[in-house]
C-alpha cells in the first residue's frame, strides 16, 4: 500500500510538472477559459466533508462553502480527495490550489501555508466506549490506547499523553472502528465531528467525556506565496457573511445561526 501511494504521489508530481507549463490552474486562466480552483480535501470528516457510500460527490459544510466562494470569484471548483497528511504537500507541489478539510490554523502549519480568515470555531474532545466509566477526561488517558487520524491536531494531542499507545489511521472512520472493536480505549478528534457522529447513531456505543480541550479555528489553506488567492478567498468569505449565504450554509449543516 505504501509503495502504491509513493508511486501515485510520483505520478501526480510528474503530471503537475507537465501541466504547469500549459495552464489549467487558477493563475493561468486569464485568457477567457473558465478558471479552475483545484480543491483538496479528506472526506471522512462529517459534517464538514464526506462522500456517501458509492458516490463520488463531495458534500458537507466545507464543500458548500468552497463552492460558494468559487462561484463568488468566478471559478469552476474541482474537488479531489487525499489523505489529511497529504494536503499541505499537495499545496506545496502545486497539485491543488486550496486545501479545505476542517483544517485547524496552527503555528506549525502557518510556517508551511497561508490560512484564510478563520471560518469555524472548533476544538478537541475525547470519545470513549459508552460503557466505559473509568475515563472521565483526557487526564485518565495516561498509558491508554488512543486512536486518531494521521497528521491531525487530535493526533498531536494524543502523542503528548504520558505513556499512551497512539495508533494513527488514514481516515476517521477507521479510528472510530478501532475503538468500537475494543482495540483502542479512546479517540481524540474535533468536537463538532464527534458530536455529529454521536447524533448520527454513534451514541449507541460511544460517548464523549470531559470538556472541549482547547480552542481551534478552521482556515482555508493556500500555498505560501499565493497571497492573491488568499486575499480573494477572504474577500469572498466576507461577502458571503454579509449577504447571508454563509449563514444559510451554516444552518443547513448545524441548524443554528452563527
Ligand atoms: N481540525 C483537525 C486538524 O486540523 C482535524 C482535521 C481533520 O481530521 N480533517 O488537524
PDB file of C-alpha atoms and ligand atoms in Angstrom:
ATOM      1  CA  UNK A   1       0.000   0.000   0.000  1.00  0.00           C
ATOM      2  CA  UNK A   2       2.812   2.397   0.984  1.00  0.00           C
ATOM      3  CA  UNK A   3       4.611   1.577  -2.261  1.00  0.00           C
ATOM      4  CA  UNK A   4       1.469   2.204  -4.244  1.00  0.00           C
ATOM      5  CA  UNK A   5       0.940   5.559  -2.542  1.00  0.00           C
ATOM      6  CA  UNK A   6       4.526   6.556  -3.215  1.00  0.00           C
ATOM      7  CA  UNK A   7       4.082   5.655  -6.882  1.00  0.00           C
ATOM      8  CA  UNK A   8       0.840   7.583  -7.016  1.00  0.00           C
ATOM      9  CA  UNK A   9       2.476  10.653  -5.480  1.00  0.00           C
ATOM     10  CA  UNK A  10       5.317  10.437  -8.015  1.00  0.00           C
ATOM     11  CA  UNK A  11       2.836  10.151 -10.867  1.00  0.00           C
ATOM     12  CA  UNK A  12       0.854  13.127  -9.544  1.00  0.00           C
ATOM     13  CA  UNK A  13       4.019  15.169  -9.221  1.00  0.00           C
ATOM     14  CA  UNK A  14       5.042  14.325 -12.781  1.00  0.00           C
ATOM     15  CA  UNK A  15       1.593  15.298 -14.010  1.00  0.00           C
ATOM     16  CA  UNK A  16       1.811  18.568 -12.108  1.00  0.00           C
ATOM     17  CA  UNK A  17       5.141  19.356 -13.753  1.00  0.00           C
ATOM     18  CA  UNK A  18       3.714  18.656 -17.202  1.00  0.00           C
ATOM     19  CA  UNK A  19       0.530  20.658 -16.685  1.00  0.00           C
ATOM     20  CA  UNK A  20       2.371  23.545 -15.036  1.00  0.00           C
ATOM     21  CA  UNK A  21       3.555  24.612 -18.464  1.00  0.00           C
ATOM     22  CA  UNK A  22       0.149  24.565 -20.132  1.00  0.00           C
ATOM     23  CA  UNK A  23      -2.280  26.332 -17.862  1.00  0.00           C
ATOM     24  CA  UNK A  24      -5.150  24.764 -16.000  1.00  0.00           C
ATOM     25  CA  UNK A  25      -4.600  26.266 -12.610  1.00  0.00           C
ATOM     26  CA  UNK A  26      -6.188  29.448 -11.402  1.00  0.00           C
ATOM     27  CA  UNK A  27      -3.340  31.835 -12.258  1.00  0.00           C
ATOM     28  CA  UNK A  28      -3.199  30.843 -15.888  1.00  0.00           C
ATOM     29  CA  UNK A  29      -6.819  31.179 -16.870  1.00  0.00           C
ATOM     30  CA  UNK A  30      -6.822  34.894 -17.614  1.00  0.00           C
ATOM     31  CA  UNK A  31      -7.279  34.038 -21.297  1.00  0.00           C
ATOM     32  CA  UNK A  32     -11.042  33.648 -21.039  1.00  0.00           C
ATOM     33  CA  UNK A  33     -11.315  29.911 -20.276  1.00  0.00           C
ATOM     34  CA  UNK A  34     -13.228  29.024 -17.103  1.00  0.00           C
ATOM     35  CA  UNK A  35     -10.801  29.426 -14.235  1.00  0.00           C
ATOM     36  CA  UNK A  36     -10.455  26.231 -12.249  1.00  0.00           C
ATOM     37  CA  UNK A  37      -9.975  26.132  -8.499  1.00  0.00           C
ATOM     38  CA  UNK A  38      -8.435  22.786  -7.566  1.00  0.00           C
ATOM     39  CA  UNK A  39      -9.555  21.911  -4.059  1.00  0.00           C
ATOM     40  CA  UNK A  40      -8.111  19.089  -1.968  1.00  0.00           C
ATOM     41  CA  UNK A  41      -9.978  17.562   0.958  1.00  0.00           C
ATOM     42  CA  UNK A  42     -10.155  14.450   3.125  1.00  0.00           C
ATOM     43  CA  UNK A  43     -13.770  13.293   3.115  1.00  0.00           C
ATOM     44  CA  UNK A  44     -14.040  11.330   6.372  1.00  0.00           C
ATOM     45  CA  UNK A  45     -14.840  14.401   8.416  1.00  0.00           C
ATOM     46  CA  UNK A  46     -18.629  14.720   8.573  1.00  0.00           C
ATOM     47  CA  UNK A  47     -20.378  17.128   8.587  1.00  0.00           C
ATOM     48  CA  UNK A  48     -17.571  19.188   7.029  1.00  0.00           C
ATOM     49  CA  UNK A  49     -16.629  16.886   4.156  1.00  0.00           C
ATOM     50  CA  UNK A  50     -17.946  13.467   3.279  1.00  0.00           C
ATOM     51  CA  UNK A  51     -18.843  11.171   0.413  1.00  0.00           C
ATOM     52  CA  UNK A  52     -21.849   8.874   0.600  1.00  0.00           C
ATOM     53  CA  UNK A  53     -21.061   5.186   0.092  1.00  0.00           C
ATOM     54  CA  UNK A  54     -20.611   4.501  -3.583  1.00  0.00           C
ATOM     55  CA  UNK A  55     -20.858   8.171  -4.525  1.00  0.00           C
ATOM     56  CA  UNK A  56     -18.050  10.391  -5.683  1.00  0.00           C
ATOM     57  CA  UNK A  57     -19.951  13.549  -4.841  1.00  0.00           C
ATOM     58  CA  UNK A  58     -18.486  15.639  -2.031  1.00  0.00           C
ATOM     59  CA  UNK A  59     -20.949  17.018   0.490  1.00  0.00           C
ATOM     60  CA  UNK A  60     -20.703  18.913   3.766  1.00  0.00           C
ATOM     61  CA  UNK A  61     -20.286  22.383   5.205  1.00  0.00           C
ATOM     62  CA  UNK A  62     -16.768  22.954   3.817  1.00  0.00           C
ATOM     63  CA  UNK A  63     -17.776  21.674   0.393  1.00  0.00           C
ATOM     64  CA  UNK A  64     -20.783  24.007   0.168  1.00  0.00           C
ATOM     65  CA  UNK A  65     -18.627  26.850   1.444  1.00  0.00           C
ATOM     66  CA  UNK A  66     -15.866  26.406  -1.141  1.00  0.00           C
ATOM     67  CA  UNK A  67     -18.412  26.046  -3.956  1.00  0.00           C
ATOM     68  CA  UNK A  68     -19.993  29.336  -2.835  1.00  0.00           C
ATOM     69  CA  UNK A  69     -16.564  31.006  -2.625  1.00  0.00           C
ATOM     70  CA  UNK A  70     -15.657  29.640  -6.073  1.00  0.00           C
ATOM     71  CA  UNK A  71     -18.894  30.973  -7.519  1.00  0.00           C
ATOM     72  CA  UNK A  72     -18.295  34.355  -5.954  1.00  0.00           C
ATOM     73  CA  UNK A  73     -14.823  34.507  -7.511  1.00  0.00           C
ATOM     74  CA  UNK A  74     -15.802  33.069 -10.901  1.00  0.00           C
ATOM     75  CA  UNK A  75     -14.042  29.724 -10.545  1.00  0.00           C
ATOM     76  CA  UNK A  76     -15.090  26.269 -11.605  1.00  0.00           C
ATOM     77  CA  UNK A  77     -14.472  24.261  -8.410  1.00  0.00           C
ATOM     78  CA  UNK A  78     -12.899  20.815  -8.794  1.00  0.00           C
ATOM     79  CA  UNK A  79     -12.583  18.768  -5.614  1.00  0.00           C
ATOM     80  CA  UNK A  80     -10.296  15.795  -5.098  1.00  0.00           C
ATOM     81  CA  UNK A  81      -9.759  13.508  -2.106  1.00  0.00           C
ATOM     82  CA  UNK A  82      -6.475  12.649  -0.440  1.00  0.00           C
ATOM     83  CA  UNK A  83      -5.100  11.758   2.982  1.00  0.00           C
ATOM     84  CA  UNK A  84      -5.238  14.598   5.510  1.00  0.00           C
ATOM     85  CA  UNK A  85      -1.455  14.493   5.821  1.00  0.00           C
ATOM     86  CA  UNK A  86      -1.111  14.787   2.011  1.00  0.00           C
ATOM     87  CA  UNK A  87      -2.978  18.110   1.777  1.00  0.00           C
ATOM     88  CA  UNK A  88      -0.156  20.501   2.661  1.00  0.00           C
ATOM     89  CA  UNK A  89       2.386  18.602   0.486  1.00  0.00           C
ATOM     90  CA  UNK A  90      -0.144  18.732  -2.393  1.00  0.00           C
ATOM     91  CA  UNK A  91      -0.429  22.509  -1.982  1.00  0.00           C
ATOM     92  CA  UNK A  92       3.332  22.852  -1.932  1.00  0.00           C
ATOM     93  CA  UNK A  93       3.704  20.665  -5.037  1.00  0.00           C
ATOM     94  CA  UNK A  94       1.080  22.802  -6.810  1.00  0.00           C
ATOM     95  CA  UNK A  95      -1.213  19.828  -7.302  1.00  0.00           C
ATOM     96  CA  UNK A  96      -4.080  21.728  -5.672  1.00  0.00           C
ATOM     97  CA  UNK A  97      -4.793  25.437  -5.182  1.00  0.00           C
ATOM     98  CA  UNK A  98      -6.733  25.174  -1.942  1.00  0.00           C
ATOM     99  CA  UNK A  99      -6.938  22.727   0.970  1.00  0.00           C
ATOM    100  CA  UNK A 100     -10.242  22.679   2.779  1.00  0.00           C
ATOM    101  CA  UNK A 101     -10.657  19.937   5.354  1.00  0.00           C
ATOM    102  CA  UNK A 102     -11.685  21.318   8.718  1.00  0.00           C
ATOM    103  CA  UNK A 103      -8.023  22.225   8.988  1.00  0.00           C
ATOM    104  CA  UNK A 104      -7.114  23.966  12.223  1.00  0.00           C
ATOM    105  CA  UNK A 105      -4.972  27.053  11.974  1.00  0.00           C
ATOM    106  CA  UNK A 106      -1.803  26.221  13.928  1.00  0.00           C
ATOM    107  CA  UNK A 107       1.565  27.938  14.277  1.00  0.00           C
ATOM    108  CA  UNK A 108       3.343  24.918  12.738  1.00  0.00           C
ATOM    109  CA  UNK A 109       1.091  24.880   9.689  1.00  0.00           C
ATOM    110  CA  UNK A 110       1.399  28.652   9.313  1.00  0.00           C
ATOM    111  CA  UNK A 111       5.097  28.081   8.598  1.00  0.00           C
ATOM    112  CA  UNK A 112       4.065  25.983   5.596  1.00  0.00           C
ATOM    113  CA  UNK A 113       0.902  27.550   4.127  1.00  0.00           C
ATOM    114  CA  UNK A 114      -1.197  30.712   4.209  1.00  0.00           C
ATOM    115  CA  UNK A 115      -4.535  30.427   6.001  1.00  0.00           C
ATOM    116  CA  UNK A 116      -7.653  32.417   5.189  1.00  0.00           C
ATOM    117  CA  UNK A 117      -9.501  34.223   7.949  1.00  0.00           C
ATOM    118  CA  UNK A 118     -10.975  31.687  10.400  1.00  0.00           C
ATOM    119  CA  UNK A 119     -14.370  30.368   9.289  1.00  0.00           C
ATOM    120  CA  UNK A 120     -15.341  27.925  12.064  1.00  0.00           C
ATOM    121  CA  UNK A 121     -14.590  27.667  15.799  1.00  0.00           C
ATOM    122  CA  UNK A 122     -13.693  24.168  16.927  1.00  0.00           C
ATOM    123  CA  UNK A 123     -11.647  22.259  19.496  1.00  0.00           C
ATOM    124  CA  UNK A 124     -10.661  18.732  20.509  1.00  0.00           C
ATOM    125  CA  UNK A 125     -12.710  16.281  22.508  1.00  0.00           C
ATOM    126  CA  UNK A 126     -12.236  12.733  23.851  1.00  0.00           C
ATOM    127  CA  UNK A 127     -14.610   9.902  22.907  1.00  0.00           C
ATOM    128  CA  UNK A 128     -14.741   6.525  24.698  1.00  0.00           C
ATOM    129  CA  UNK A 129     -16.970   3.418  24.568  1.00  0.00           C
ATOM    130  CA  UNK A 130     -20.352   4.097  26.128  1.00  0.00           C
ATOM    131  CA  UNK A 131     -19.903   1.506  28.872  1.00  0.00           C
ATOM    132  CA  UNK A 132     -16.522   2.854  29.997  1.00  0.00           C
ATOM    133  CA  UNK A 133     -16.761   4.540  33.376  1.00  0.00           C
ATOM    134  CA  UNK A 134     -13.058   4.923  34.165  1.00  0.00           C
ATOM    135  CA  UNK A 135     -12.138   7.548  31.603  1.00  0.00           C
ATOM    136  CA  UNK A 136     -13.729  10.820  32.564  1.00  0.00           C
ATOM    137  CA  UNK A 137     -11.354  13.241  30.871  1.00  0.00           C
ATOM    138  CA  UNK A 138      -8.063  13.367  28.970  1.00  0.00           C
ATOM    139  CA  UNK A 139      -6.220  13.062  32.301  1.00  0.00           C
ATOM    140  CA  UNK A 140      -7.438   9.476  32.560  1.00  0.00           C
ATOM    141  CA  UNK A 141      -5.844   8.515  29.228  1.00  0.00           C
ATOM    142  CA  UNK A 142      -2.310   8.047  30.617  1.00  0.00           C
ATOM    143  CA  UNK A 143      -0.953   4.692  29.401  1.00  0.00           C
ATOM    144  CA  UNK A 144      -4.124   4.007  27.402  1.00  0.00           C
ATOM    145  CA  UNK A 145      -4.598   3.115  23.733  1.00  0.00           C
ATOM    146  CA  UNK A 146      -5.736   6.122  21.691  1.00  0.00           C
ATOM    147  CA  UNK A 147      -6.898   6.008  18.055  1.00  0.00           C
ATOM    148  CA  UNK A 148      -6.550   9.131  15.918  1.00  0.00           C
ATOM    149  CA  UNK A 149      -6.388  10.324  12.326  1.00  0.00           C
ATOM    150  CA  UNK A 150      -2.889  10.811  10.956  1.00  0.00           C
ATOM    151  CA  UNK A 151      -1.492  14.355  10.868  1.00  0.00           C
ATOM    152  CA  UNK A 152      -4.347  15.941  12.803  1.00  0.00           C
ATOM    153  CA  UNK A 153      -4.299  18.123  15.889  1.00  0.00           C
ATOM    154  CA  UNK A 154      -6.017  15.220  17.681  1.00  0.00           C
ATOM    155  CA  UNK A 155      -3.047  13.012  16.810  1.00  0.00           C
ATOM    156  CA  UNK A 156      -0.572  15.637  18.057  1.00  0.00           C
ATOM    157  CA  UNK A 157      -2.508  15.985  21.316  1.00  0.00           C
ATOM    158  CA  UNK A 158      -2.640  12.211  21.815  1.00  0.00           C
ATOM    159  CA  UNK A 159       1.146  11.999  21.376  1.00  0.00           C
ATOM    160  CA  UNK A 160       1.518  14.249  24.414  1.00  0.00           C
ATOM    161  CA  UNK A 161      -0.409  11.934  26.717  1.00  0.00           C
ATOM    162  CA  UNK A 162       2.048  10.205  29.031  1.00  0.00           C
ATOM    163  CA  UNK A 163       2.628   6.553  28.204  1.00  0.00           C
ATOM    164  CA  UNK A 164      -0.244   6.402  25.737  1.00  0.00           C
ATOM    165  CA  UNK A 165      -0.107   3.981  22.827  1.00  0.00           C
ATOM    166  CA  UNK A 166      -1.272   6.069  19.892  1.00  0.00           C
ATOM    167  CA  UNK A 167      -2.412   4.473  16.638  1.00  0.00           C
ATOM    168  CA  UNK A 168      -2.882   6.818  13.666  1.00  0.00           C
ATOM    169  CA  UNK A 169      -5.268   5.908  10.846  1.00  0.00           C
ATOM    170  CA  UNK A 170      -5.683   7.364   7.364  1.00  0.00           C
ATOM    171  CA  UNK A 171      -9.327   8.207   7.960  1.00  0.00           C
ATOM    172  CA  UNK A 172     -11.550   8.966  10.890  1.00  0.00           C
ATOM    173  CA  UNK A 173     -13.863   6.014  10.348  1.00  0.00           C
ATOM    174  CA  UNK A 174     -11.019   3.577  10.914  1.00  0.00           C
ATOM    175  CA  UNK A 175     -10.011   5.278  14.168  1.00  0.00           C
ATOM    176  CA  UNK A 176     -13.560   5.007  15.468  1.00  0.00           C
ATOM    177  CA  UNK A 177     -13.788   1.383  14.331  1.00  0.00           C
ATOM    178  CA  UNK A 178     -10.626   0.562  16.275  1.00  0.00           C
ATOM    179  CA  UNK A 179     -12.342   1.799  19.424  1.00  0.00           C
ATOM    180  CA  UNK A 180     -15.604   0.079  18.563  1.00  0.00           C
ATOM    181  CA  UNK A 181     -13.699  -3.197  18.140  1.00  0.00           C
ATOM    182  CA  UNK A 182     -12.148  -2.809  21.568  1.00  0.00           C
ATOM    183  CA  UNK A 183      -8.639  -2.305  20.208  1.00  0.00           C
ATOM    184  CA  UNK A 184      -8.461   1.308  21.404  1.00  0.00           C
ATOM    185  CA  UNK A 185      -9.684   2.865  24.648  1.00  0.00           C
ATOM    186  CA  UNK A 186     -10.408   6.289  23.219  1.00  0.00           C
ATOM    187  CA  UNK A 187     -10.488   8.515  20.168  1.00  0.00           C
ATOM    188  CA  UNK A 188      -9.376  12.148  20.137  1.00  0.00           C
ATOM    189  CA  UNK A 189     -10.975  14.224  17.410  1.00  0.00           C
ATOM    190  CA  UNK A 190     -12.670  17.551  16.773  1.00  0.00           C
ATOM    191  CA  UNK A 191     -15.734  18.231  18.929  1.00  0.00           C
ATOM    192  CA  UNK A 192     -18.207  19.049  16.111  1.00  0.00           C
ATOM    193  CA  UNK A 193     -17.253  15.882  14.239  1.00  0.00           C
ATOM    194  CA  UNK A 194     -17.629  13.650  17.311  1.00  0.00           C
ATOM    195  CA  UNK A 195     -20.933  15.280  18.212  1.00  0.00           C
ATOM    196  CA  UNK A 196     -22.233  14.770  14.697  1.00  0.00           C
ATOM    197  CA  UNK A 197     -21.065  11.154  14.773  1.00  0.00           C
ATOM    198  CA  UNK A 198     -22.898  10.511  18.082  1.00  0.00           C
ATOM    199  CA  UNK A 199     -26.060  12.190  16.784  1.00  0.00           C
ATOM    200  CA  UNK A 200     -25.943  10.021  13.634  1.00  0.00           C
ATOM    201  CA  UNK A 201     -26.141   6.783  15.636  1.00  0.00           C
ATOM    202  CA  UNK A 202     -22.686   6.542  17.202  1.00  0.00           C
ATOM    203  CA  UNK A 203     -24.208   7.166  20.648  1.00  0.00           C
ATOM    204  CA  UNK A 204     -25.351   3.539  20.651  1.00  0.00           C
ATOM    205  CA  UNK A 205     -21.833   2.518  21.596  1.00  0.00           C
ATOM    206  CA  UNK A 206     -19.827   5.696  22.230  1.00  0.00           C
ATOM    207  CA  UNK A 207     -19.898   8.906  24.272  1.00  0.00           C
ATOM    208  CA  UNK A 208     -17.713  11.947  24.717  1.00  0.00           C
ATOM    209  CA  UNK A 209     -16.150  12.759  28.092  1.00  0.00           C
ATOM    210  CA  UNK A 210     -14.798  15.933  29.664  1.00  0.00           C
ATOM    211  CA  UNK A 211     -14.758  19.418  28.267  1.00  0.00           C
ATOM    212  CA  UNK A 212     -13.632  20.589  24.838  1.00  0.00           C
ATOM    213  CA  UNK A 213      -9.854  20.603  25.355  1.00  0.00           C
ATOM    214  CA  UNK A 214      -8.866  23.781  23.575  1.00  0.00           C
ATOM    215  CA  UNK A 215      -9.978  26.360  21.042  1.00  0.00           C
ATOM    216  CA  UNK A 216      -9.086  25.814  17.402  1.00  0.00           C
ATOM    217  CA  UNK A 217     -10.145  27.780  14.341  1.00  0.00           C
ATOM    218  CA  UNK A 218     -10.558  26.261  10.915  1.00  0.00           C
ATOM    219  CA  UNK A 219      -8.987  28.056   7.969  1.00  0.00           C
ATOM    220  CA  UNK A 220      -8.734  27.547   4.224  1.00  0.00           C
ATOM    221  CA  UNK A 221      -5.124  26.872   3.254  1.00  0.00           C
ATOM    222  CA  UNK A 222      -3.308  28.009   0.116  1.00  0.00           C
ATOM    223  CA  UNK A 223       0.298  27.712  -0.966  1.00  0.00           C
ATOM    224  CA  UNK A 224       2.800  30.157   0.523  1.00  0.00           C
ATOM    225  CA  UNK A 225       3.335  32.951  -1.967  1.00  0.00           C
ATOM    226  CA  UNK A 226      -0.221  32.733  -3.274  1.00  0.00           C
ATOM    227  CA  UNK A 227      -1.255  35.848  -1.326  1.00  0.00           C
ATOM    228  CA  UNK A 228      -3.562  36.961  -4.123  1.00  0.00           C
ATOM    229  CA  UNK A 229      -5.706  33.824  -3.863  1.00  0.00           C
ATOM    230  CA  UNK A 230      -5.750  34.059  -0.054  1.00  0.00           C
ATOM    231  CA  UNK A 231      -6.914  37.679  -0.286  1.00  0.00           C
ATOM    232  CA  UNK A 232      -9.589  36.765  -2.853  1.00  0.00           C
ATOM    233  CA  UNK A 233     -10.859  33.967  -0.617  1.00  0.00           C
ATOM    234  CA  UNK A 234     -11.071  36.322   2.359  1.00  0.00           C
ATOM    235  CA  UNK A 235     -12.923  38.846   0.256  1.00  0.00           C
ATOM    236  CA  UNK A 236     -15.425  36.216  -0.912  1.00  0.00           C
ATOM    237  CA  UNK A 237     -15.804  34.849   2.624  1.00  0.00           C
ATOM    238  CA  UNK A 238     -16.608  38.329   3.834  1.00  0.00           C
ATOM    239  CA  UNK A 239     -19.143  38.907   1.075  1.00  0.00           C
ATOM    240  CA  UNK A 240     -20.853  35.588   1.849  1.00  0.00           C
ATOM    241  CA  UNK A 241     -21.078  36.627   5.506  1.00  0.00           C
ATOM    242  CA  UNK A 242     -22.564  39.980   4.528  1.00  0.00           C
ATOM    243  CA  UNK A 243     -25.124  38.640   2.058  1.00  0.00           C
ATOM    244  CA  UNK A 244     -26.441  35.850   4.324  1.00  0.00           C
ATOM    245  CA  UNK A 245     -25.138  32.981   2.197  1.00  0.00           C
ATOM    246  CA  UNK A 246     -22.649  31.872   4.880  1.00  0.00           C
ATOM    247  CA  UNK A 247     -25.433  31.655   7.491  1.00  0.00           C
ATOM    248  CA  UNK A 248     -27.570  29.696   5.058  1.00  0.00           C
ATOM    249  CA  UNK A 249     -24.838  27.106   4.586  1.00  0.00           C
ATOM    250  CA  UNK A 250     -24.115  27.075   8.331  1.00  0.00           C
ATOM    251  CA  UNK A 251     -27.776  26.498   9.175  1.00  0.00           C
ATOM    252  CA  UNK A 252     -28.049  23.710   6.628  1.00  0.00           C
ATOM    253  CA  UNK A 253     -25.349  21.705   8.434  1.00  0.00           C
ATOM    254  CA  UNK A 254     -25.511  22.897  12.034  1.00  0.00           C
ATOM    255  CA  UNK A 255     -29.060  24.116  12.330  1.00  0.00           C
ATOM    256  CA  UNK A 256     -28.444  27.336  14.230  1.00  0.00           C
ATOM    257  CA  UNK A 257     -27.447  30.853  13.232  1.00  0.00           C
ATOM    258  CA  UNK A 258     -23.832  31.796  13.656  1.00  0.00           C
TER     259      UNK A 258
HETATM  260  N1  LIG B   1      -9.025  20.053  12.803  1.00  0.00           N
HETATM  261  C1  LIG B   1      -8.132  18.951  12.870  1.00  0.00           C
HETATM  262  C2  LIG B   1      -6.800  19.323  12.289  1.00  0.00           C
HETATM  263  O1  LIG B   1      -6.684  20.321  11.654  1.00  0.00           O
HETATM  264  C3  LIG B   1      -8.690  17.699  12.197  1.00  0.00           C
HETATM  265  C4  LIG B   1      -8.968  17.862  10.739  1.00  0.00           C
HETATM  266  C5  LIG B   1      -9.421  16.597  10.027  1.00  0.00           C
HETATM  267  O2  LIG B   1      -9.331  15.489  10.551  1.00  0.00           O
HETATM  268  N2  LIG B   1      -9.922  16.744   8.842  1.00  0.00           N
HETATM  269  O3  LIG B   1      -5.848  18.646  12.442  1.00  0.00           O
END
